[in-house]
Each structure stands twice: as C-alpha cells, then as structure tokens.
Amino acid sequence: MINKRLVMIPGPTPVVRSIQDQMGRETVAFGDPGFVKDFKGVIEDLKTLLGTTGEVFVIAGSGTLMMEMAIANSLKSGDNLLIVSNGFFGDRFNTFVLSKGINVDVISAEWGKVVPASEIEAKLKEKTYQAITVTHVDTSTAAVAPIEEIGEMMKKFPETLYIVDGVAATAGEKEHVDAMNIDILFTGSQKAFGVAPGLGMLWASEKAMARRASLGPIPEYYADFDRWLPIMKDPGKYFATPAVNMIWALQESIRIIKEEGLENRYARHIKNAKAMRSALEAMGFSILADEANRAVTLSCVLYPEGLDDLKFRTVLAEEGAQVAGGLAAYAGKMFRMGHMGNIDDHDLVSATAAIERTLYRMGNDVLGKGVEALQRGLL
Ligand code: PMP
C-alpha cells in the first residue's frame, strides 16, 4: 500500500481539511454580498494581524509577483536600491530590477550566515538609497535576518524604504509592520499561512503609500498599487477577478491563526524547529545555518558523508514524505525541509519516522533515534 504523501518541502506546506473545504466550495460571483463581506474581513484582519495603519493588498499570484509589486511601487528608473542578500531569493531581486533602470548594489552573506545591521548601516551612509530589500528567511539557506534590529537602524534613514520579503517567514517568524519600521512586507499563501499556492499578500506602510503617490503613473498594470487600492478599500468594485475560493481559504487560515493566537503560533514554531533539528542531528545530519540565525520555519539539512541526495529523496518520497533539494552550490549536498504553518505533532513524528525508514533502507540503522529526540523536544 502506498503511504499518504506528507508535503514537507518549504512551501507549499500541508493544507488542513478546513482550508481545503473552502477551496472546494461552490464558487460565487465576486460581487456576491457574502463574498464581498468576507474579502473585506480578510483585508481588515491582515492589517490587524501584522500591525499596520497602512494598506494591505491580497492578489492572485505567487511570491515573485509580490517581489515585483514591492519594487514597482517603490522605485523609478534611476533610483538606487540596496539588496541585502542572504541567499538565492535575496539574489532574485537582482534578476529583474536592472531591466527597470534601477541602480543596484548588493551586500551578500555567505550561505548560512546573514548580513548584520551594522554592515547595512555602513552601506547606507555611503550614498542615498531609495529602498533596501531584506529577505526575512532565505529559503535556500534557512537563515533568518535580524529584521527588527534592521528596522530600528533604518530610523536613521527616513528617505529609504525598508522592504521585507516575508515569503518563508510571515505567520511563522515574528513580524510587526509598523512597530518594526517596515515599509513593505509581502508573502505568499502557500507557506506559513498553510493555504495552497495562489495568493500574494502585501502590507504597505503609510510611508510606502506616499512613495507610490510620488512616483506618478508607473509602467506596470496588474502590479500597480493604484489599480488595486480602490478594490482593497471596497472589495465590491472590480479591477481584475479576485481568486474567490482562495480568499475563502485564506479567511479560514486567518481564523485558525486567531484561534491559536499569533504569539502562541510563533512559540509553536520555535518549539517545533528546535525539536525537528535535534531529531535531524540525532539521525546524523547537520544544519547549514549558524546557530545564531536559524529560522523556525524551515531547515536546510546537510547530508552526512556518503549519503546520496537523489536516492535519499527518492526513497523518502516512497516512504511518504517529500522534501526539497539544495539550491546552487548546495545541490546534492543538503535537503530543505519545511516545518511551518499548520503542521502538527503527527506530521513531525511521521516525517521523522519516514526519514528513519529511509536511512534504514539505505543501510544506516538509526531507528528510533530521531523520533525519540523529536518527541523529547515536543514534550
Ligand atoms: N522569496 C522567498 C524567500 C521564497 O522562498 C520564495 C519561494 N520559495 C519566493 C520569494 C518566490 O515565491 P513564489 O515561488 O511563490 O513565486
């Protein structure tokens, strides 16, 4: 018999039944009064949840659209952007901003480490940047950036917008838009919100909205704040068809988050991450990110000498758990495992046991070691 498939990649994350049910509802017209009320509630809840007096945008698309939207509404041709990169997704900004005529400087950390706030500050003193981007958790390294400390430092540079990529962080790692001095924060539905892929969410501070206004018309159409703002203020209006069922799914995800309590959710992520990592270490793996900056949402897990990546992930999939491969220089050397969103103790135990069975089938008998370490961590 084939095992159930446990999606332990760093997004999409497992989608719980009650969220699936919302996706399976009969679709209604986007002008349906019930749906308009639900959409309005989602926008208001997201503002409160992440703490902003600014605006929230909920749009059909993935995290990459949100990256583009953040840049398009903050910078014009000739502006200066500082990209703070802690890995593959930090670097991704640099793949599309150049074609917009934006001048780019990049400060990068070695994979597994993060650029400290002091280094960013030194760079910001050299010239005026209209914006900086920081990836809260880079999914290629599972290193977490000190976004609160950076936000505090950014108070010295009021001309510069602080853009945070929260795709692998929001609703799992602690974030507060206004209190952390963040101007733009964005994420995708498929990560720590535990919804299937399909929605992008973006929070824009009052300062970010003022910057958008100062730009005048921009070349982008679908990604323009100004096209969407009337809809976010009154979801009964039309600009482009909203993803009705996905918005219901997000509404259910928000209900789950409110029921758990955001602070409890953060605490659960910390506990789960510690337990999962002690289990991985007990099975002979090691963790890429420095101890001081390990994310709670996922882990990048280095193989012990001699363990073949492709074989490991293939056998693990047969045992019922899917993890992702390493990126760039770490392809073949590590796997990436998500432990964010609405995963519970059953998921963690099952995933750990599946890894044990995989190792056993590959000639490495560590049966019980991972599960014991995990359960001790969870308890
Ligand atoms: N930023 C980060 C940190 C990510 O992890 C990802 C996707 N894994 C993206 C951006 C891009 O998001 P998407 O794949 O949803 O377009």
Tab-separated table of C-alpha atoms and ligand atoms in Angstrom:
chain	number	residue	atom	x	y	z
A	1	MET	CA	0.000	0.000	0.000
A	2	ILE	CA	1.239	3.476	-0.809
A	3	ASN	CA	1.745	5.860	2.132
A	4	LYS	CA	-0.090	9.160	2.324
A	5	ARG	CA	2.054	11.960	0.939
A	6	LEU	CA	3.349	14.366	3.550
A	7	VAL	CA	4.478	17.621	1.949
A	8	MET	CA	7.485	18.687	3.998
A	9	ILE	CA	9.050	20.954	1.387
A	10	PRO	CA	9.385	24.626	2.388
A	11	GLY	CA	6.119	25.506	0.666
A	12	PRO	CA	3.533	24.604	-0.312
A	13	THR	CA	3.006	23.325	3.217
A	14	PRO	CA	0.293	20.837	4.272
A	15	VAL	CA	-3.209	22.272	3.835
A	16	VAL	CA	-5.590	21.269	6.621
A	17	ARG	CA	-9.076	19.888	5.854
A	18	SER	CA	-10.999	23.013	6.877
A	19	ILE	CA	-8.937	25.133	4.463
A	20	GLN	CA	-9.341	22.547	1.687
A	21	ASP	CA	-13.081	22.685	2.274
A	22	GLN	CA	-13.110	26.408	1.489
A	23	MET	CA	-11.350	25.743	-1.804
A	24	GLY	CA	-13.967	23.126	-2.611
A	25	ARG	CA	-16.942	25.433	-2.026
A	26	GLU	CA	-19.208	26.351	-4.879
A	27	THR	CA	-17.732	29.487	-6.413
A	28	VAL	CA	-19.887	32.603	-6.311
A	29	ALA	CA	-19.806	35.869	-8.241
A	30	PHE	CA	-17.082	38.174	-6.952
A	31	GLY	CA	-19.798	40.770	-6.383
A	32	ASP	CA	-21.783	38.388	-4.169
A	33	PRO	CA	-22.526	40.363	-0.975
A	34	GLY	CA	-21.418	37.462	1.233
A	35	PHE	CA	-18.098	37.177	-0.569
A	36	VAL	CA	-17.516	40.945	-0.579
A	37	LYS	CA	-18.019	40.946	3.200
A	38	ASP	CA	-15.620	38.009	3.601
A	39	PHE	CA	-12.954	39.683	1.432
A	40	LYS	CA	-13.285	42.914	3.408
A	41	GLY	CA	-12.886	40.950	6.646
A	42	VAL	CA	-9.725	39.253	5.322
A	43	ILE	CA	-8.147	42.629	4.487
A	44	GLU	CA	-9.005	44.119	7.877
A	45	ASP	CA	-7.793	41.027	9.734
A	46	LEU	CA	-4.480	41.034	7.864
A	47	LYS	CA	-3.914	44.681	8.802
A	48	THR	CA	-4.535	43.928	12.453
A	49	LEU	CA	-2.603	40.658	12.464
A	50	LEU	CA	0.640	42.179	11.195
A	51	GLY	CA	0.022	45.610	12.718
A	52	THR	CA	-0.144	48.349	10.130
A	53	THR	CA	-2.069	51.599	9.782
A	54	GLY	CA	-1.153	51.406	6.081
A	55	GLU	CA	-2.718	49.243	3.378
A	56	VAL	CA	-2.960	45.537	2.604
A	57	PHE	CA	-3.139	44.026	-0.885
A	58	VAL	CA	-4.394	40.466	-1.473
A	59	ILE	CA	-3.843	39.471	-5.072
A	60	ALA	CA	-3.903	36.281	-7.155
A	61	GLY	CA	-0.289	35.394	-7.854
A	62	SER	CA	2.779	33.985	-6.156
A	63	GLY	CA	5.570	35.435	-4.032
A	64	THR	CA	7.502	36.503	-7.112
A	65	LEU	CA	4.652	38.800	-8.167
A	66	MET	CA	4.821	40.348	-4.700
A	67	MET	CA	8.576	40.942	-5.108
A	68	GLU	CA	7.895	42.716	-8.382
A	69	MET	CA	4.972	44.654	-6.909
A	70	ALA	CA	7.119	45.866	-3.996
A	71	ILE	CA	9.792	47.183	-6.363
A	72	ALA	CA	7.389	48.592	-8.985
A	73	ASN	CA	5.570	50.758	-6.438
A	74	SER	CA	8.675	51.979	-4.598
A	75	LEU	CA	11.261	52.840	-7.230
A	76	LYS	CA	11.513	54.517	-10.599
A	77	SER	CA	14.211	54.343	-13.239
A	78	GLY	CA	17.415	55.980	-11.978
A	79	ASP	CA	16.702	55.274	-8.277
A	80	ASN	CA	19.175	53.424	-6.061
A	81	LEU	CA	18.322	50.092	-4.477
A	82	LEU	CA	20.366	48.201	-1.914
A	83	ILE	CA	19.731	44.456	-1.997
A	84	VAL	CA	20.662	42.652	1.203
A	85	SER	CA	21.052	39.054	0.129
A	86	ASN	CA	21.359	36.030	2.360
A	87	GLY	CA	20.937	33.524	-0.474
A	88	PHE	CA	19.106	32.577	-3.662
A	89	PHE	CA	15.894	34.534	-3.032
A	90	GLY	CA	17.743	37.681	-1.978
A	91	ASP	CA	19.660	37.472	-5.247
A	92	ARG	CA	16.396	37.044	-7.163
A	93	PHE	CA	15.604	40.767	-6.776
A	94	ASN	CA	18.691	41.462	-8.822
A	95	THR	CA	17.372	39.388	-11.729
A	96	PHE	CA	14.527	41.753	-12.593
A	97	VAL	CA	15.291	45.212	-11.205
A	98	LEU	CA	18.063	46.009	-13.697
A	99	SER	CA	15.647	45.920	-16.644
A	100	LYS	CA	13.696	48.682	-14.868
A	101	GLY	CA	16.695	51.028	-14.993
A	102	ILE	CA	17.225	50.873	-11.240
A	103	ASN	CA	20.804	51.175	-9.934
A	104	VAL	CA	21.596	48.232	-7.724
A	105	ASP	CA	24.161	47.489	-5.059
A	106	VAL	CA	24.161	44.103	-3.362
A	107	ILE	CA	25.587	43.107	0.010
A	108	SER	CA	25.667	39.345	0.397
A	109	ALA	CA	26.233	36.989	3.261
A	110	GLU	CA	27.959	33.648	2.929
A	111	TRP	CA	25.216	30.986	2.728
A	112	GLY	CA	24.042	30.083	6.214
A	113	LYS	CA	25.013	33.461	7.636
A	114	VAL	CA	23.187	36.810	7.450
A	115	VAL	CA	24.298	40.379	6.729
A	116	PRO	CA	24.369	42.223	10.098
A	117	ALA	CA	22.514	45.532	10.568
A	118	SER	CA	25.845	47.343	11.120
A	119	GLU	CA	27.058	46.370	7.635
A	120	ILE	CA	23.813	47.612	6.065
A	121	GLU	CA	24.110	50.871	8.013
A	122	ALA	CA	27.678	51.424	6.768
A	123	LYS	CA	26.496	50.955	3.190
A	124	LEU	CA	23.533	53.314	3.626
A	125	LYS	CA	25.925	56.019	4.840
A	126	GLU	CA	27.867	55.865	1.563
A	127	LYS	CA	25.025	57.161	-0.620
A	128	THR	CA	21.269	57.728	-0.663
A	129	TYR	CA	19.220	54.640	-1.449
A	130	GLN	CA	15.518	54.978	-2.196
A	131	ALA	CA	14.922	51.444	-0.871
A	132	ILE	CA	16.556	48.363	0.610
A	133	THR	CA	15.323	44.787	0.364
A	134	VAL	CA	15.903	42.186	3.050
A	135	THR	CA	14.735	38.566	2.829
A	136	HIS	CA	13.458	37.649	6.291
A	137	VAL	CA	14.093	33.930	5.832
A	138	ASP	CA	16.003	32.931	2.733
A	139	THR	CA	14.549	29.574	1.750
A	140	SER	CA	17.829	28.487	0.177
A	141	THR	CA	19.711	28.636	3.496
A	142	ALA	CA	17.081	28.732	6.284
A	143	ALA	CA	18.964	31.665	7.796
A	144	VAL	CA	16.836	34.353	9.451
A	145	ALA	CA	17.721	38.030	9.096
A	146	PRO	CA	17.542	40.350	12.155
A	147	ILE	CA	14.649	42.325	10.691
A	148	GLU	CA	13.688	44.043	13.937
A	149	GLU	CA	17.227	45.316	14.520
A	150	ILE	CA	17.488	46.426	10.887
A	151	GLY	CA	14.143	48.244	11.225
A	152	GLU	CA	15.444	50.123	14.267
A	153	MET	CA	18.606	51.098	12.384
A	154	MET	CA	16.508	52.210	9.385
A	155	LYS	CA	15.031	55.035	11.515
A	156	LYS	CA	18.290	56.894	10.795
A	157	PHE	CA	17.473	56.787	7.056
A	158	PRO	CA	13.954	58.190	6.642
A	159	GLU	CA	14.420	58.664	2.871
A	160	THR	CA	14.868	54.917	2.375
A	161	LEU	CA	12.001	52.411	2.170
A	162	TYR	CA	12.518	49.164	4.074
A	163	ILE	CA	11.173	46.236	2.018
A	164	VAL	CA	10.994	42.807	3.675
A	165	ASP	CA	10.427	39.552	1.782
A	166	GLY	CA	8.403	37.501	4.250
A	167	VAL	CA	7.539	34.693	1.834
A	168	ALA	CA	9.147	31.982	4.000
A	169	ALA	CA	8.505	33.796	7.264
A	170	THR	CA	5.189	35.634	7.679
A	171	ALA	CA	2.858	33.938	10.204
A	172	GLY	CA	5.743	31.755	11.433
A	173	GLU	CA	8.556	34.193	12.282
A	174	LYS	CA	7.762	37.224	14.408
A	175	GLU	CA	6.912	40.269	12.294
A	176	HIS	CA	5.138	43.546	13.018
A	177	VAL	CA	4.959	46.012	10.157
A	178	ASP	CA	4.665	49.391	11.917
A	179	ALA	CA	6.452	48.508	15.155
A	180	MET	CA	9.433	47.105	13.232
A	181	ASN	CA	9.511	50.167	10.961
A	182	ILE	CA	8.876	48.004	7.884
A	183	ASP	CA	7.509	49.831	4.832
A	184	ILE	CA	6.623	46.868	2.640
A	185	LEU	CA	6.195	43.287	3.760
A	186	PHE	CA	4.932	40.535	1.487
A	187	THR	CA	4.290	36.816	1.493
A	188	GLY	CA	2.562	34.001	-0.390
A	189	SER	CA	-0.400	31.920	0.755
A	190	GLN	CA	1.436	28.589	0.417
A	191	LYS	CA	3.951	28.996	3.234
A	192	ALA	CA	3.279	29.689	6.920
A	193	PHE	CA	-0.371	30.612	6.264
A	194	GLY	CA	-0.853	26.985	5.239
A	195	VAL	CA	-3.068	27.746	2.238
A	196	ALA	CA	-2.467	26.220	-1.200
A	197	PRO	CA	-0.373	28.319	-3.636
A	198	GLY	CA	-2.210	31.103	-5.446
A	199	LEU	CA	-2.387	34.282	-3.370
A	200	GLY	CA	0.096	37.012	-2.646
A	201	MET	CA	-0.313	39.332	0.333
A	202	LEU	CA	1.462	42.650	0.706
A	203	TRP	CA	1.443	45.165	3.555
A	204	ALA	CA	2.393	48.762	2.688
A	205	SER	CA	3.027	51.392	5.365
A	206	GLU	CA	1.759	54.958	5.061
A	207	LYS	CA	5.290	55.942	4.014
A	208	ALA	CA	5.237	53.320	1.242
A	209	MET	CA	1.862	54.586	0.033
A	210	ALA	CA	3.220	58.156	-0.017
A	211	ARG	CA	6.181	56.933	-2.091
A	212	ARG	CA	3.791	55.294	-4.574
A	213	ALA	CA	1.881	58.568	-4.881
A	214	SER	CA	5.117	60.466	-5.534
A	215	LEU	CA	6.015	58.191	-8.478
A	216	GLY	CA	3.049	59.219	-10.651
A	217	PRO	CA	1.996	56.727	-13.361
A	218	ILE	CA	4.129	53.547	-13.444
A	219	PRO	CA	4.580	51.114	-16.369
A	220	GLU	CA	3.105	48.122	-14.530
A	221	TYR	CA	-0.621	47.433	-14.777
A	222	TYR	CA	-1.566	44.343	-12.731
A	223	ALA	CA	1.143	45.108	-10.143
A	224	ASP	CA	0.191	48.764	-9.614
A	225	PHE	CA	-0.974	49.646	-6.060
A	226	ASP	CA	-3.157	52.392	-7.545
A	227	ARG	CA	-5.190	49.921	-9.644
A	228	TRP	CA	-5.846	47.714	-6.623
A	229	LEU	CA	-6.303	50.257	-3.850
A	230	PRO	CA	-9.969	51.035	-4.679
A	231	ILE	CA	-10.711	47.277	-4.556
A	232	MET	CA	-8.895	46.794	-1.243
A	233	LYS	CA	-10.944	49.659	0.196
A	234	ASP	CA	-14.187	48.344	-1.319
A	235	PRO	CA	-13.921	44.698	-2.475
A	236	GLY	CA	-17.266	45.063	-4.241
A	237	LYS	CA	-15.503	47.002	-7.013
A	238	TYR	CA	-13.812	45.353	-9.989
A	239	PHE	CA	-10.303	45.682	-11.375
A	240	ALA	CA	-9.297	42.053	-12.071
A	241	THR	CA	-11.163	38.954	-10.939
A	242	PRO	CA	-10.301	38.030	-7.343
A	243	ALA	CA	-9.499	34.368	-6.580
A	244	VAL	CA	-12.780	33.818	-4.743
A	245	ASN	CA	-12.146	30.357	-3.297
A	246	MET	CA	-8.542	31.148	-2.382
A	247	ILE	CA	-9.705	34.199	-0.444
A	248	TRP	CA	-12.115	31.991	1.471
A	249	ALA	CA	-9.253	29.577	2.114
A	250	LEU	CA	-7.160	32.462	3.431
A	251	GLN	CA	-10.073	33.560	5.600
A	252	GLU	CA	-10.112	30.113	7.198
A	253	SER	CA	-6.339	30.226	7.662
A	254	ILE	CA	-6.679	33.577	9.447
A	255	ARG	CA	-9.423	32.123	11.631
A	256	ILE	CA	-7.077	29.282	12.608
A	257	ILE	CA	-4.264	31.767	13.361
A	258	LYS	CA	-6.552	33.923	15.504
A	259	GLU	CA	-7.832	30.874	17.348
A	260	GLU	CA	-4.272	29.716	18.075
A	261	GLY	CA	-3.073	33.259	18.825
A	262	LEU	CA	-0.201	34.722	16.830
A	263	GLU	CA	2.194	34.708	19.797
A	264	ASN	CA	1.344	31.052	20.515
A	265	ARG	CA	1.885	30.298	16.838
A	266	TYR	CA	5.348	31.865	16.967
A	267	ALA	CA	6.138	29.899	20.140
A	268	ARG	CA	4.965	26.661	18.495
A	269	HIS	CA	7.215	27.325	15.507
A	270	ILE	CA	10.214	27.827	17.812
A	271	LYS	CA	9.485	24.594	19.700
A	272	ASN	CA	8.878	22.564	16.535
A	273	ALA	CA	12.018	23.860	14.843
A	274	LYS	CA	14.196	23.007	17.849
A	275	ALA	CA	12.650	19.544	18.190
A	276	MET	CA	12.953	18.821	14.459
A	277	ARG	CA	16.580	19.894	14.376
A	278	SER	CA	17.526	17.795	17.383
A	279	ALA	CA	15.861	14.841	15.631
A	280	LEU	CA	17.811	15.510	12.426
A	281	GLU	CA	21.076	15.754	14.364
A	282	ALA	CA	20.269	12.555	16.248
A	283	MET	CA	19.935	10.823	12.849
A	284	GLY	CA	23.384	12.027	11.760
A	285	PHE	CA	22.566	15.179	9.777
A	286	SER	CA	23.840	18.680	10.442
A	287	ILE	CA	22.290	22.102	9.940
A	288	LEU	CA	23.616	24.634	7.429
A	289	ALA	CA	22.661	27.900	9.150
A	290	ASP	CA	24.742	29.267	12.002
A	291	GLU	CA	23.207	28.536	15.396
A	292	ALA	CA	22.681	32.279	15.985
A	293	ASN	CA	20.480	32.758	12.921
A	294	ARG	CA	18.420	29.649	12.335
A	295	ALA	CA	14.904	30.168	11.008
A	296	VAL	CA	11.980	28.497	12.742
A	297	THR	CA	10.040	27.928	9.521
A	298	LEU	CA	12.387	25.513	7.752
A	299	SER	CA	15.764	23.807	7.977
A	300	CYS	CA	18.495	23.286	5.424
A	301	VAL	CA	19.960	19.917	6.330
A	302	LEU	CA	23.451	18.799	5.306
A	303	TYR	CA	23.933	15.114	4.468
A	304	PRO	CA	26.497	13.044	6.332
A	305	GLU	CA	29.447	11.908	4.192
A	306	GLY	CA	28.437	9.326	1.581
A	307	LEU	CA	24.633	9.750	1.644
A	308	ASP	CA	23.348	10.206	-1.901
A	309	ASP	CA	20.891	13.099	-2.249
A	310	LEU	CA	18.762	11.822	-5.119
A	311	LYS	CA	18.500	8.317	-3.671
A	312	PHE	CA	17.636	9.725	-0.232
A	313	ARG	CA	14.867	11.971	-1.540
A	314	THR	CA	13.518	9.252	-3.830
A	315	VAL	CA	13.324	6.635	-1.054
A	316	LEU	CA	11.914	9.226	1.346
A	317	ALA	CA	9.154	10.038	-1.149
A	318	GLU	CA	8.379	6.284	-1.329
A	319	GLU	CA	8.171	6.326	2.463
A	320	GLY	CA	5.616	9.114	2.183
A	321	ALA	CA	7.468	12.377	2.832
A	322	GLN	CA	8.570	14.959	0.300
A	323	VAL	CA	11.479	17.307	0.974
A	324	ALA	CA	13.225	19.710	-1.400
A	325	GLY	CA	16.780	19.567	-2.728
A	326	GLY	CA	19.531	22.084	-2.026
A	327	LEU	CA	19.988	25.017	-4.413
A	328	ALA	CA	23.046	26.290	-6.317
A	329	ALA	CA	26.343	25.190	-4.709
A	330	TYR	CA	24.383	23.123	-2.177
A	331	ALA	CA	22.575	20.991	-4.776
A	332	GLY	CA	23.307	17.357	-3.881
A	333	LYS	CA	24.788	18.338	-0.514
A	334	MET	CA	21.680	19.031	1.517
A	335	PHE	CA	17.907	18.853	1.584
A	336	ARG	CA	15.426	21.511	2.661
A	337	MET	CA	12.572	20.712	4.970
A	338	GLY	CA	9.673	22.953	5.895
A	339	HIS	CA	8.239	22.901	9.412
A	340	MET	CA	5.914	25.863	9.203
A	341	GLY	CA	2.238	26.649	9.000
A	342	ASN	CA	-0.427	24.288	10.231
A	343	ILE	CA	1.695	21.171	10.638
A	344	ASP	CA	1.114	19.358	13.906
A	345	ASP	CA	2.945	16.834	16.094
A	346	HIS	CA	1.600	13.940	13.986
A	347	ASP	CA	3.141	15.437	10.854
A	348	LEU	CA	6.506	15.939	12.551
A	349	VAL	CA	6.587	12.430	14.019
A	350	SER	CA	5.536	10.885	10.702
A	351	ALA	CA	8.132	12.848	8.751
A	352	THR	CA	10.889	11.902	11.205
A	353	ALA	CA	9.872	8.241	11.140
A	354	ALA	CA	9.852	8.315	7.326
A	355	ILE	CA	13.415	9.673	7.382
A	356	GLU	CA	14.429	6.880	9.773
A	357	ARG	CA	12.930	4.239	7.454
A	358	THR	CA	14.684	5.831	4.502
A	359	LEU	CA	18.054	5.753	6.237
A	360	TYR	CA	17.416	2.153	7.305
A	361	ARG	CA	16.704	1.159	3.701
A	362	MET	CA	19.928	2.894	2.699
A	363	GLY	CA	21.917	0.820	5.191
A	364	ASN	CA	22.018	3.231	8.100
A	365	ASP	CA	20.127	1.911	11.108
A	366	VAL	CA	19.145	4.831	13.351
A	367	LEU	CA	15.632	3.540	14.026
A	368	GLY	CA	14.056	5.295	16.991
A	369	LYS	CA	16.799	7.869	17.466
A	370	GLY	CA	15.181	10.673	15.519
A	371	VAL	CA	11.685	10.042	16.841
A	372	GLU	CA	12.952	9.922	20.426
A	373	ALA	CA	14.817	13.224	20.095
A	374	LEU	CA	11.822	14.799	18.378
A	375	GLN	CA	9.320	13.679	20.988
A	376	ARG	CA	11.562	14.824	23.835
A	377	GLY	CA	11.749	18.224	22.121
A	378	LEU	CA	7.988	18.367	21.638
A	379	LEU	CA	7.338	17.435	25.243
B	1	PMP	N1	11.015	34.732	-1.641
B	1	PMP	C1	11.273	33.679	-0.872
B	1	PMP	C2	12.009	33.880	0.404
B	1	PMP	C3	10.859	32.401	-1.283
B	1	PMP	O1	11.106	31.343	-0.522
B	1	PMP	C4	10.162	32.247	-2.489
B	1	PMP	C5	9.668	30.890	-2.969
B	1	PMP	N2	10.145	29.803	-2.355
B	1	PMP	C6	9.918	33.384	-3.247
B	1	PMP	C7	10.344	34.611	-2.801
B	1	PMP	C8	9.174	33.290	-4.546
B	1	PMP	O2	7.870	32.924	-4.283
B	1	PMP	P1	6.980	32.083	-5.342
B	1	PMP	O3	7.692	30.815	-5.611
B	1	PMP	O4	5.690	31.907	-4.599
B	1	PMP	O5	6.844	32.931	-6.547
